[in-house]
mmCIF file of N, CA and C in Angstrom:
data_model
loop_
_atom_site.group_PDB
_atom_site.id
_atom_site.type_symbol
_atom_site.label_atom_id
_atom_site.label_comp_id
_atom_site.label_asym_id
_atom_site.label_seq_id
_atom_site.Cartn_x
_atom_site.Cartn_y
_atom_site.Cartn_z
ATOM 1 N N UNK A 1 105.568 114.831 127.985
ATOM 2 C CA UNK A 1 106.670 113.927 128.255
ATOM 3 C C UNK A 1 106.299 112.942 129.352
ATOM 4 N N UNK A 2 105.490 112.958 129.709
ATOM 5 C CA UNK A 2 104.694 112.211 130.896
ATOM 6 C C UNK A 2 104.912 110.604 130.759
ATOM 7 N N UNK A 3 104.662 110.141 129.267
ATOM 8 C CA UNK A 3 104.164 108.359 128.871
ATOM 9 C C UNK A 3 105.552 108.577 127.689
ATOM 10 N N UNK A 4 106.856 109.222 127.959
ATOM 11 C CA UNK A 4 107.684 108.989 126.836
ATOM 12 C C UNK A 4 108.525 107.640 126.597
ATOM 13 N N UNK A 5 108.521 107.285 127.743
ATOM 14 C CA UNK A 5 108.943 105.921 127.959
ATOM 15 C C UNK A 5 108.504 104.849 127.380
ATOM 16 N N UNK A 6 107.007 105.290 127.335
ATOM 17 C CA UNK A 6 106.052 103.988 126.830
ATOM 18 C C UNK A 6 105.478 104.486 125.319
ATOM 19 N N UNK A 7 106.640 104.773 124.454
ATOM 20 C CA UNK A 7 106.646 105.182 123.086
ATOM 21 C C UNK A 7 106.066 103.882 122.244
ATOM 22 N N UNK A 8 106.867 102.496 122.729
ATOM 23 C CA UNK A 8 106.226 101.545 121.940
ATOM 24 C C UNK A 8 105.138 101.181 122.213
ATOM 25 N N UNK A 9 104.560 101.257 123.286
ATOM 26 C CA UNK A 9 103.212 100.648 123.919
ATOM 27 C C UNK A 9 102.455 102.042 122.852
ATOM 28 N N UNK A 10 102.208 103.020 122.486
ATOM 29 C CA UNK A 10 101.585 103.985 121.909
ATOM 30 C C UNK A 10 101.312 103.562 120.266
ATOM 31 N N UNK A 11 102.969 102.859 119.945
ATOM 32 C CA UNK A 11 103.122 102.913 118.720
ATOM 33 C C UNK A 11 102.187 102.000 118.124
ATOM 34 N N UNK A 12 102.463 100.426 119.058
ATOM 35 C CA UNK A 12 101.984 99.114 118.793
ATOM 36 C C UNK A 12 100.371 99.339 118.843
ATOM 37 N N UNK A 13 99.881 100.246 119.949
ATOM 38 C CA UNK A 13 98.195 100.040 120.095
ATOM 39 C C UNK A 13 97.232 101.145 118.955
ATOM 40 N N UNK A 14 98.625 101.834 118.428
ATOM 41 C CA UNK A 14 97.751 102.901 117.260
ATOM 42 C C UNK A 14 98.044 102.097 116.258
ATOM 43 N N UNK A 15 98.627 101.609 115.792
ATOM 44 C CA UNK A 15 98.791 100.363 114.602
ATOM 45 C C UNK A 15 97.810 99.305 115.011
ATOM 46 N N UNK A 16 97.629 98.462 115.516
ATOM 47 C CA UNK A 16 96.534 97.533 115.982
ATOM 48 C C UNK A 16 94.887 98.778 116.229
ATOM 49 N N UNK A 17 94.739 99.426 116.332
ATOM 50 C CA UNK A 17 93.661 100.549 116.362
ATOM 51 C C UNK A 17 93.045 101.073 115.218
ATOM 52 N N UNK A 18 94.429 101.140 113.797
ATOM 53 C CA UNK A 18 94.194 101.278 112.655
ATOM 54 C C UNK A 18 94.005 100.456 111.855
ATOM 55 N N UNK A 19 94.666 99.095 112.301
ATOM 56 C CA UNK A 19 94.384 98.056 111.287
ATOM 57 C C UNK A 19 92.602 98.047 111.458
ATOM 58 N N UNK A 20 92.433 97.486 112.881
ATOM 59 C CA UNK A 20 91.251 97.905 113.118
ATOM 60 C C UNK A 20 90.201 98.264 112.218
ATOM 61 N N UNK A 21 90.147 99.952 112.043
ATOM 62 C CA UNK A 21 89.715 100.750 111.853
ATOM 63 C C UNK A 21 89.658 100.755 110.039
ATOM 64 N N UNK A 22 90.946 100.213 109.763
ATOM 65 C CA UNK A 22 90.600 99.749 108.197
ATOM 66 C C UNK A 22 89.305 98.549 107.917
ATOM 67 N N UNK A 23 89.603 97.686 108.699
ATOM 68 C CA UNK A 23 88.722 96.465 108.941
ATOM 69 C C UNK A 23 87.246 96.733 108.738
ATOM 70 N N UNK A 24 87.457 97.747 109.990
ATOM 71 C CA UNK A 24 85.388 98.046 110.127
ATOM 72 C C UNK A 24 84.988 98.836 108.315
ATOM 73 N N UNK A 25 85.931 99.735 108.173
ATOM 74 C CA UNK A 25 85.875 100.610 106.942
ATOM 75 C C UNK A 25 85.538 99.784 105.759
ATOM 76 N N UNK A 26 86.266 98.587 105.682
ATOM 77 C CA UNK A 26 85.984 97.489 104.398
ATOM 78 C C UNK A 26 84.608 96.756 104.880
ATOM 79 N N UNK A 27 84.457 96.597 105.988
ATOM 80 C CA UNK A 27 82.745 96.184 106.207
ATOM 81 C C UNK A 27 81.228 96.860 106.028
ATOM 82 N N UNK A 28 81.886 98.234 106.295
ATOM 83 C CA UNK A 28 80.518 98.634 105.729
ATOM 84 C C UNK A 28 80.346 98.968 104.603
ATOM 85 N N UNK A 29 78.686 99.008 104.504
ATOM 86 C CA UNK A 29 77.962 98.758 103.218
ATOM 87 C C UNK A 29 78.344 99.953 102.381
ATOM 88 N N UNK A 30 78.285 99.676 101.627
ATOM 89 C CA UNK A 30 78.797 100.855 100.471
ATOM 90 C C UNK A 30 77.602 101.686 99.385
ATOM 91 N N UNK A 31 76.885 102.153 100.467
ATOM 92 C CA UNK A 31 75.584 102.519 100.246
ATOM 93 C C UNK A 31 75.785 103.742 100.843
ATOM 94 N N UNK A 32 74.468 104.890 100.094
ATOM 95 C CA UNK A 32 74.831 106.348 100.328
ATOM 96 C C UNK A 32 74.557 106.521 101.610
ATOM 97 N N UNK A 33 73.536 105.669 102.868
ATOM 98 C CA UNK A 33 73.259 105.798 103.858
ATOM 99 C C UNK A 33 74.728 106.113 104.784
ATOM 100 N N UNK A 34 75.606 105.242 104.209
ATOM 101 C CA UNK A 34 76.667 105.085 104.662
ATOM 102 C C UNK A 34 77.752 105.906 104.735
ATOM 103 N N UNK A 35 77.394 106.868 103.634
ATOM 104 C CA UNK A 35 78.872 108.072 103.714
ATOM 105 C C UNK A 35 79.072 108.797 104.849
ATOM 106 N N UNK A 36 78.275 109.130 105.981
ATOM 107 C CA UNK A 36 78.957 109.482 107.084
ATOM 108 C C UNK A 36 79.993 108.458 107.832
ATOM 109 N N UNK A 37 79.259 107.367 107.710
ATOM 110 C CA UNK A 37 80.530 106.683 108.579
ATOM 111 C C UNK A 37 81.752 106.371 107.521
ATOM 112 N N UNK A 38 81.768 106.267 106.575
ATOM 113 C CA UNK A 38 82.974 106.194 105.579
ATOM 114 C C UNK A 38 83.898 107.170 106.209
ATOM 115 N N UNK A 39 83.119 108.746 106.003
ATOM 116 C CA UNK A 39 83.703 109.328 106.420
ATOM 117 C C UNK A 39 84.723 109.879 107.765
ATOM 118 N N UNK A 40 83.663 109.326 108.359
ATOM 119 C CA UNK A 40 83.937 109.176 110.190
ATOM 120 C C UNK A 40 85.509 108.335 110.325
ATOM 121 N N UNK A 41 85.144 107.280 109.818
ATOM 122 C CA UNK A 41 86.375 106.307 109.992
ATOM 123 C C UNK A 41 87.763 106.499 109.260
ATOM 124 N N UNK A 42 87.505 107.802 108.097
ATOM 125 C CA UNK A 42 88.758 108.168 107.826
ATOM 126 C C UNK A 42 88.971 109.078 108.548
ATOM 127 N N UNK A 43 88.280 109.890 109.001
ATOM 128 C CA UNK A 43 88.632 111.405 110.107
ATOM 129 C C UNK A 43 89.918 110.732 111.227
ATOM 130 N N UNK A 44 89.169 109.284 111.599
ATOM 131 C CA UNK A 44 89.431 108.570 112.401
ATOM 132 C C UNK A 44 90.702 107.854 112.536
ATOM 133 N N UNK A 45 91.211 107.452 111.000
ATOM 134 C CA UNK A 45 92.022 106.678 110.292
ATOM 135 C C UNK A 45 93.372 107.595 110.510
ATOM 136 N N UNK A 46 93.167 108.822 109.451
ATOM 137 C CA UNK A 46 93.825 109.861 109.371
ATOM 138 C C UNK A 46 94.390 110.234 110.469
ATOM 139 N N UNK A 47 93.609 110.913 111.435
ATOM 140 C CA UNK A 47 94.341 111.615 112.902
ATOM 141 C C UNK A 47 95.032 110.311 113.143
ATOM 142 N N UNK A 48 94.638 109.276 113.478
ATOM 143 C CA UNK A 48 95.542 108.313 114.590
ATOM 144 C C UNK A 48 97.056 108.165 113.446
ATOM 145 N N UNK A 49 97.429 108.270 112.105
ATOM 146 C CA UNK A 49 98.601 107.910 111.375
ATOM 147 C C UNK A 49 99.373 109.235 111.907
ATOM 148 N N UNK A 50 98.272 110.500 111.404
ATOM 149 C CA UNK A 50 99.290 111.509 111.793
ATOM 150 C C UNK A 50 99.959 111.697 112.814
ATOM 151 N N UNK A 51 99.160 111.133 114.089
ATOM 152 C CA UNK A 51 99.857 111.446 115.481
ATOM 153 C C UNK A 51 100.967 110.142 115.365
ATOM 154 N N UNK A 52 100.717 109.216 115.016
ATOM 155 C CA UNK A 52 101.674 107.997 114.649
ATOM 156 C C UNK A 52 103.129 108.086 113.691
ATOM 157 N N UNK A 53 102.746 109.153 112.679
ATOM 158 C CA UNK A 53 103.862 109.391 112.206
ATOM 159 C C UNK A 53 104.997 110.134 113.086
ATOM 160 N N UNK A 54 103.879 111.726 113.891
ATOM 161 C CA UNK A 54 104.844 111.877 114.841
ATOM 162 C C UNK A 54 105.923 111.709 115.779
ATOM 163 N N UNK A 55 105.199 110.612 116.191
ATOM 164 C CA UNK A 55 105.417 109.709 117.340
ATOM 165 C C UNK A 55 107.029 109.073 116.675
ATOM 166 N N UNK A 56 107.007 108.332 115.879
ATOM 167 C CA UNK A 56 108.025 107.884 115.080
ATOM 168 C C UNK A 56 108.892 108.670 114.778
ATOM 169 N N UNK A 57 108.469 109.768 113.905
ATOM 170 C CA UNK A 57 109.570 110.473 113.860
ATOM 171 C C UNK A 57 110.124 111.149 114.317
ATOM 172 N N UNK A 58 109.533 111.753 115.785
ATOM 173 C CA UNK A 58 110.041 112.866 116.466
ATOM 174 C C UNK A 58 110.008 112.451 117.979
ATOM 175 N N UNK A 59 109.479 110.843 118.413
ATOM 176 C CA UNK A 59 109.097 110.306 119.498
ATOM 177 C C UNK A 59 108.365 111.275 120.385
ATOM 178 N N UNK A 60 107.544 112.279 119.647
ATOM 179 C CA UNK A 60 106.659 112.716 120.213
ATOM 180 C C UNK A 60 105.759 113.537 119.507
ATOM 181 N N UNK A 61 104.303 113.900 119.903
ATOM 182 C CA UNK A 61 103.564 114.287 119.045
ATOM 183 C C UNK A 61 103.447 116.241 119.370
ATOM 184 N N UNK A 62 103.187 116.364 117.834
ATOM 185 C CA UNK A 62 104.151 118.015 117.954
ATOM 186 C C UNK A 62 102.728 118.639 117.581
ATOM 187 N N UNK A 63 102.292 119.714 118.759
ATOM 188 C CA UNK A 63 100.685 120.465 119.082
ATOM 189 C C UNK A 63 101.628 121.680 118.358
ATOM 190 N N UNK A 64 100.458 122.500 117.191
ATOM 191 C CA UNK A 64 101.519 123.922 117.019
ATOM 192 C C UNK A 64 99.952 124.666 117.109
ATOM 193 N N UNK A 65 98.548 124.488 117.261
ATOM 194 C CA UNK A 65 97.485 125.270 117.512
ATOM 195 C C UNK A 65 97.407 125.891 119.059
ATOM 196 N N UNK A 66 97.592 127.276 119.251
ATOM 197 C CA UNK A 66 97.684 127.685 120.254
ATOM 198 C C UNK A 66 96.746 128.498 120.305
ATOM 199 N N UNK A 67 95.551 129.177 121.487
ATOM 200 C CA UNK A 67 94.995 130.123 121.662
ATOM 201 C C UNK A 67 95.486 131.030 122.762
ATOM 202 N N UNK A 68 95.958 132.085 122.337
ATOM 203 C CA UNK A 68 96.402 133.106 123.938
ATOM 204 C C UNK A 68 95.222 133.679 124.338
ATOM 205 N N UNK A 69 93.850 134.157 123.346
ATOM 206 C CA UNK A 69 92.760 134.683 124.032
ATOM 207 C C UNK A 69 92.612 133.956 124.995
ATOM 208 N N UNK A 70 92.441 133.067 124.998
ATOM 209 C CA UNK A 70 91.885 131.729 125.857
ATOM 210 C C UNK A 70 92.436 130.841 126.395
ATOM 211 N N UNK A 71 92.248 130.049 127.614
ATOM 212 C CA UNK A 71 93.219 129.510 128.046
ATOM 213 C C UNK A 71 93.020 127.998 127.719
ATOM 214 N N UNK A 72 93.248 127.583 126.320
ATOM 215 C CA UNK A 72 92.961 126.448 125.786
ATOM 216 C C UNK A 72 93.841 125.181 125.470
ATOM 217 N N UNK A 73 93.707 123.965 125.294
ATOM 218 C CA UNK A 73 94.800 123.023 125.343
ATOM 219 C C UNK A 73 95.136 123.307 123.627
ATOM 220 N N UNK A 74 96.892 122.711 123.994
ATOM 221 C CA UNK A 74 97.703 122.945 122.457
ATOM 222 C C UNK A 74 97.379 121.979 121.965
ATOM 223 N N UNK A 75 97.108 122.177 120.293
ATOM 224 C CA UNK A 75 96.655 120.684 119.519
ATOM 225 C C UNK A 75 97.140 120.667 117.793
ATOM 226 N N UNK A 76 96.564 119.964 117.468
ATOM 227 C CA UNK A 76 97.215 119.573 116.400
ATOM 228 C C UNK A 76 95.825 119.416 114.911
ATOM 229 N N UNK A 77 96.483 119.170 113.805
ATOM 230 C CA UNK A 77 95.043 118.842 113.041
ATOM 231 C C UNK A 77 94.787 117.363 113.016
ATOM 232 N N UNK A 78 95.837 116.369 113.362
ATOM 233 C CA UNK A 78 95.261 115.213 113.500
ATOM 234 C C UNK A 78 94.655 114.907 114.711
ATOM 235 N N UNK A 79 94.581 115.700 115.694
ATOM 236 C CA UNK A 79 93.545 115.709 116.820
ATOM 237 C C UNK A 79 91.956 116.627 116.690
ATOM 238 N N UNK A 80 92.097 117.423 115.683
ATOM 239 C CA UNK A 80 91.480 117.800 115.259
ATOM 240 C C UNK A 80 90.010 116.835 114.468
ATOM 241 N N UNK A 81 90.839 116.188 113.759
ATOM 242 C CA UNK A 81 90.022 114.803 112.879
ATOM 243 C C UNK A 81 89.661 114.191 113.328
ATOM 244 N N UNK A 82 90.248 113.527 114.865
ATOM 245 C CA UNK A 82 90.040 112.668 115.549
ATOM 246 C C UNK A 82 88.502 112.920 116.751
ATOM 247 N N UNK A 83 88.815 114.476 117.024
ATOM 248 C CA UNK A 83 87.567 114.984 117.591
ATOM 249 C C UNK A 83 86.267 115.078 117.067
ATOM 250 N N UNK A 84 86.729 115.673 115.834
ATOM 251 C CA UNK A 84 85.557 115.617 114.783
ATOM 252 C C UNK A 84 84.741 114.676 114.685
ATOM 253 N N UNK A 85 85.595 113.421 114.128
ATOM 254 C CA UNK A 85 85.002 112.017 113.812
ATOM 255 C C UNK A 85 84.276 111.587 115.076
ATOM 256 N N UNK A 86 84.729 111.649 116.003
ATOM 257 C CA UNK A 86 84.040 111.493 117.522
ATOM 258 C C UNK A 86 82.916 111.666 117.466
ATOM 259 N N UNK A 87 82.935 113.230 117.520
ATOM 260 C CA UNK A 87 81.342 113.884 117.656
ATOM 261 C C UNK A 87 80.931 113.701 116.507
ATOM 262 N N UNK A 88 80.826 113.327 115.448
ATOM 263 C CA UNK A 88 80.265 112.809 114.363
ATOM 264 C C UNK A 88 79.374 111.529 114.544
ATOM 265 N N UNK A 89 80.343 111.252 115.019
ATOM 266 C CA UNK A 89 79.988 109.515 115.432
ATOM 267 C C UNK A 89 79.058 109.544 116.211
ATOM 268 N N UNK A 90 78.941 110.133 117.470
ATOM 269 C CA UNK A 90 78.203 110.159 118.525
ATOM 270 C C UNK A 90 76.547 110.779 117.621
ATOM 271 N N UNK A 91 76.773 111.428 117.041
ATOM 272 C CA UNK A 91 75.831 112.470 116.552
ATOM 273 C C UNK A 91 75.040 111.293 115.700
ATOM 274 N N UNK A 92 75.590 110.913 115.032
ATOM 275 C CA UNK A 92 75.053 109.682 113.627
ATOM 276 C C UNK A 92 74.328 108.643 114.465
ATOM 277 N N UNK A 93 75.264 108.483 115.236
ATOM 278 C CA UNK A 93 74.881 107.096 116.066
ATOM 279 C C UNK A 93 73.324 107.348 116.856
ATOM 280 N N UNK A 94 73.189 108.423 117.443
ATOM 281 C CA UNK A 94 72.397 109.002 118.454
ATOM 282 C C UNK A 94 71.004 108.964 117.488
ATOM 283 N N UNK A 95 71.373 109.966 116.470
ATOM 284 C CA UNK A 95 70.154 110.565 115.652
ATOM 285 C C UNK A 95 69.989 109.880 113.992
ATOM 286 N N UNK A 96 70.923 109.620 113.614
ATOM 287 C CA UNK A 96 70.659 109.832 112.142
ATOM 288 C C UNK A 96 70.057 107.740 111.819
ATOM 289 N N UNK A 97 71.641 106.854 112.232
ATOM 290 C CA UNK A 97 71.630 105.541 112.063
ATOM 291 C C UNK A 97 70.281 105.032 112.899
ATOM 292 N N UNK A 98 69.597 103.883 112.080
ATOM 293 C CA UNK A 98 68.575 103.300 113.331
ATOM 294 C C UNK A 98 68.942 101.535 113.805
ATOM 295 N N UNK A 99 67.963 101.292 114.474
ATOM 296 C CA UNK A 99 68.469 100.085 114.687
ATOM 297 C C UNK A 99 68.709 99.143 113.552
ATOM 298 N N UNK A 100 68.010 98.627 112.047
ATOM 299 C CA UNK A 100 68.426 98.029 111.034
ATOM 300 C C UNK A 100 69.612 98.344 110.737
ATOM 301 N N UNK A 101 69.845 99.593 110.849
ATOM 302 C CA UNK A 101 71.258 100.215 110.102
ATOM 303 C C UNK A 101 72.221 99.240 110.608
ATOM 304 N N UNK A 102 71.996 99.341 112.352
ATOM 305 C CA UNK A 102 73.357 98.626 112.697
ATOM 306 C C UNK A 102 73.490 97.311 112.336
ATOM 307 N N UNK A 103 72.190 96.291 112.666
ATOM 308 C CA UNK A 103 72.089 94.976 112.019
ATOM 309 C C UNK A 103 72.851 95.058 110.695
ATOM 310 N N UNK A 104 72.831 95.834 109.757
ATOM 311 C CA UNK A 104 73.248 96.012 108.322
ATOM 312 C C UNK A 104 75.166 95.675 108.648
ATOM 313 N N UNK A 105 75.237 96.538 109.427
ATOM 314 C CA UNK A 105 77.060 96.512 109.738
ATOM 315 C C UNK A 105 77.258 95.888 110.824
ATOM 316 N N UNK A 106 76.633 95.254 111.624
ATOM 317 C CA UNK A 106 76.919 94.106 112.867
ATOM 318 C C UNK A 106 75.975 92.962 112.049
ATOM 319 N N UNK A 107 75.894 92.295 111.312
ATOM 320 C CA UNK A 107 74.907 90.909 111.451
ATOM 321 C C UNK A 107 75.038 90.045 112.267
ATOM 322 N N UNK A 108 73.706 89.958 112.951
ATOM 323 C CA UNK A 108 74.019 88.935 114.415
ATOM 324 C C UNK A 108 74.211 87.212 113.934
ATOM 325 N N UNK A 109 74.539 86.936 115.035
ATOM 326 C CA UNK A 109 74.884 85.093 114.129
ATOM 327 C C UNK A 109 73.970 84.642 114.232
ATOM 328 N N UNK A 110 72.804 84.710 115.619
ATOM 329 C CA UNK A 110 71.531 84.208 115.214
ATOM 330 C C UNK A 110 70.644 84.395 114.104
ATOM 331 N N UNK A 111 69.921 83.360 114.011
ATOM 332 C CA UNK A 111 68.842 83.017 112.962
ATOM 333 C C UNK A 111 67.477 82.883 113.438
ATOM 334 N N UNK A 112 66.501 83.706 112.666
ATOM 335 C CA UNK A 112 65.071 83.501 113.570
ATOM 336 C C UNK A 112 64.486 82.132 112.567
ATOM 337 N N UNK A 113 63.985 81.421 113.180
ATOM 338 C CA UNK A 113 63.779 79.364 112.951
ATOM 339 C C UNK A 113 62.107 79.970 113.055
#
């Protein structure tokens, strides 16, 4: 209940975050190199609507994953997706994608003359 006040500021920047996030999704190449990040960006897509639907409908986002072994934070599965895709990302980015790759999904505006 901390940021409940600032429900629209949440609402407006996860909608602008997703349009986003559709955006990059229609840019990349649609090549098998590519199915992790396809994937990534729906992990990505997904969690931010679900916590968004929350948000809307309940003006707040509802954690029901609890651990009592452990003294762990309450969460949800669209935070779940959202973590995932993270460390996915980080992981792809780090090891798997190389530098062409990104040229492939960033093309720079320069031209070598």
């Amino acid at each position: 209940a901390l940021l409940t006040a600032k429900m629209v500021f949440f609402i407006v920047i996860t909608s602008v975050v997703v349009c986003f996030l559709f955006y990059i999704y229609s840019k990349v190449p649609k090549m098998p190199k590519f199915i992790g990040l396809d994937w990534i960006l729906i992990l990505f897509i997904s969690g931010a609507i679900g916590n968004l639907i929350d948000r809307c409908v309940n003006n707040y986002v509802i954690d029901f994953f609890y651990f009592k072994l452990i003294d762990f934070p309450i969460f949800n599965v669209a935070d779940i997706y959202v973590t995932v895709a993270a460390g996915l990302f980080i992981i792809l980015g780090l090891f798997y994608y190389k530098e062409e790759d990104f040229e492939l999904l960033f093309p720079s505006k320069k031209r070598d003359t």
